[in-house]
Amino acid sequence: MAEFSFPKTSRLLNAADYKAVFSDAQFKVSSRHFLVLARTNDRSGSRIGLVIAKKNVALAVQRNRIKRQLRDTFRHSRALLDTLDLVVLARKDADKLDNNQLKDTIESLWQDLHTKMKRAAAKNQGDG
């Protein structure tokens, strides 16, 4: 069960961490409702930061529900997202998705990100 925990070491904690991802995003994946920016890190695991703006998701209850779903799918998909710093931004109408749609959308984004990482790694090996 501890493998699915969400400790502080799995979160982006300060502005410098967020800025590093925003300024040097190596991977980007998006859907109608979310944008995920990612960059590799030199730590032993992935970290996630969430940006759910009140402008895009007005009700606090909905913002918290979205964050809860994002954290949950991140914890269960950590094996796919090895050594990445991620920032997830919610777009307008993300709160219109029910929990199952939200989970499916997020898992699809994690899968797309994993695919992009594998392609980049294969390309780098081919160049090397």
Coordinates of C-alpha atoms in Angstrom, one line a residue:
M1 CA 0.0 0.0 0.0
A2 CA 2.9 2.4 0.7
E3 CA 3.8 2.2 -3.0
F4 CA 0.7 4.3 -3.7
S5 CA 1.3 6.9 -1.0
F6 CA 1.7 10.6 -1.9
P7 CA 4.6 12.0 0.2
K8 CA 6.1 15.5 0.0
T9 CA 8.9 14.1 -2.2
S10 CA 6.3 13.5 -4.9
R11 CA 5.2 17.1 -5.1
L12 CA 6.6 20.3 -6.6
L13 CA 6.8 22.4 -3.5
N14 CA 8.1 25.9 -4.4
A15 CA 8.0 28.5 -7.1
A16 CA 11.5 27.5 -8.4
D17 CA 10.3 24.0 -9.0
Y18 CA 7.3 25.2 -11.0
K19 CA 9.4 27.8 -12.9
A20 CA 11.9 25.1 -13.9
V21 CA 9.2 23.1 -15.5
F22 CA 7.5 26.1 -17.2
S23 CA 10.7 27.5 -18.6
D24 CA 12.2 24.2 -19.7
A25 CA 9.4 21.8 -20.6
Q26 CA 10.8 18.9 -22.6
F27 CA 7.5 17.2 -23.1
K28 CA 4.0 18.6 -23.6
V29 CA 0.7 16.7 -23.9
S30 CA -2.7 18.1 -23.9
S31 CA -6.4 17.4 -24.1
R32 CA -9.4 19.7 -24.4
H33 CA -9.4 20.0 -20.6
F34 CA -5.8 19.7 -19.5
L35 CA -2.2 20.7 -20.4
V36 CA 0.7 18.7 -19.0
L37 CA 4.2 20.1 -19.1
A38 CA 7.1 17.8 -18.1
R39 CA 10.8 17.8 -17.8
T40 CA 13.2 15.1 -16.6
N41 CA 14.7 15.5 -13.1
D42 CA 17.7 14.1 -11.4
R43 CA 15.8 12.6 -8.5
S44 CA 14.7 9.1 -7.9
G45 CA 11.1 9.6 -8.8
S46 CA 8.5 11.8 -10.4
R47 CA 7.0 14.9 -8.8
I48 CA 3.7 16.7 -9.7
G49 CA 2.5 20.2 -9.4
L50 CA -1.1 21.2 -10.0
V51 CA -2.4 24.6 -11.4
I52 CA -6.2 24.7 -11.2
A53 CA -7.1 28.4 -11.6
K54 CA -10.3 29.8 -10.2
K55 CA -10.7 31.5 -13.5
N56 CA -11.1 28.1 -15.2
V57 CA -12.8 26.2 -12.5
A58 CA -14.9 28.5 -10.4
L59 CA -16.1 26.3 -7.5
A60 CA -13.6 25.2 -4.9
V61 CA -15.4 21.9 -4.5
Q62 CA -14.7 21.2 -8.2
R63 CA -11.1 22.4 -8.0
N64 CA -10.5 20.1 -5.1
R65 CA -12.2 17.1 -6.9
I66 CA -10.0 17.6 -9.9
K67 CA -6.9 17.8 -7.8
R68 CA -7.9 14.7 -5.9
Q69 CA -8.4 12.8 -9.2
L70 CA -5.1 14.1 -10.6
R71 CA -3.2 13.0 -7.5
D72 CA -4.8 9.6 -7.4
T73 CA -4.1 8.8 -11.1
F74 CA -0.6 10.1 -10.6
R75 CA 0.0 7.8 -7.7
H76 CA -1.2 4.8 -9.6
S77 CA 0.7 5.7 -12.8
R78 CA 4.0 6.6 -11.2
A79 CA 5.7 3.6 -12.9
L80 CA 5.0 5.2 -16.3
L81 CA 6.3 8.6 -15.4
D82 CA 9.7 7.7 -14.1
T83 CA 12.0 10.7 -13.1
L84 CA 9.8 13.5 -14.4
D85 CA 8.7 16.8 -12.9
L86 CA 5.2 17.5 -14.1
V87 CA 2.9 20.5 -14.0
V88 CA -0.8 19.9 -14.9
L89 CA -2.9 22.9 -15.8
A90 CA -6.6 22.7 -15.9
R91 CA -8.4 24.4 -18.8
K92 CA -11.9 25.8 -18.9
D93 CA -14.7 23.4 -18.4
A94 CA -12.5 20.7 -16.8
D95 CA -15.1 20.7 -14.1
K96 CA -17.8 19.6 -16.5
L97 CA -16.2 16.1 -16.6
D98 CA -17.6 13.5 -14.2
N99 CA -15.1 11.4 -12.2
N100 CA -14.9 8.6 -14.7
Q101 CA -14.3 10.9 -17.6
L102 CA -11.8 12.8 -15.6
K103 CA -9.9 9.6 -14.7
D104 CA -10.0 8.4 -18.3
T105 CA -8.7 11.7 -19.6
I106 CA -5.9 11.9 -17.1
E107 CA -4.8 8.3 -17.7
S108 CA -4.8 8.9 -21.4
L109 CA -2.5 12.0 -20.9
W110 CA -0.1 9.9 -18.7
Q111 CA 0.0 7.2 -21.5
D112 CA 0.6 9.9 -24.2
L113 CA 3.4 11.3 -22.0
H114 CA 5.0 7.9 -21.6
T115 CA 4.9 7.3 -25.3
K116 CA 6.6 10.7 -26.0
M117 CA 9.3 9.9 -23.5
K118 CA 9.9 6.5 -25.1
R119 CA 10.2 8.1 -28.5
A120 CA 12.6 10.7 -27.3
A121 CA 14.7 8.1 -25.6
A122 CA 14.8 5.9 -28.8
K123 CA 15.7 9.0 -30.8
N124 CA 18.5 9.9 -28.4
Q125 CA 19.9 6.3 -28.6
G126 CA 19.7 6.4 -32.4
D127 CA 21.7 9.7 -32.4
G128 CA 24.3 8.5 -29.9

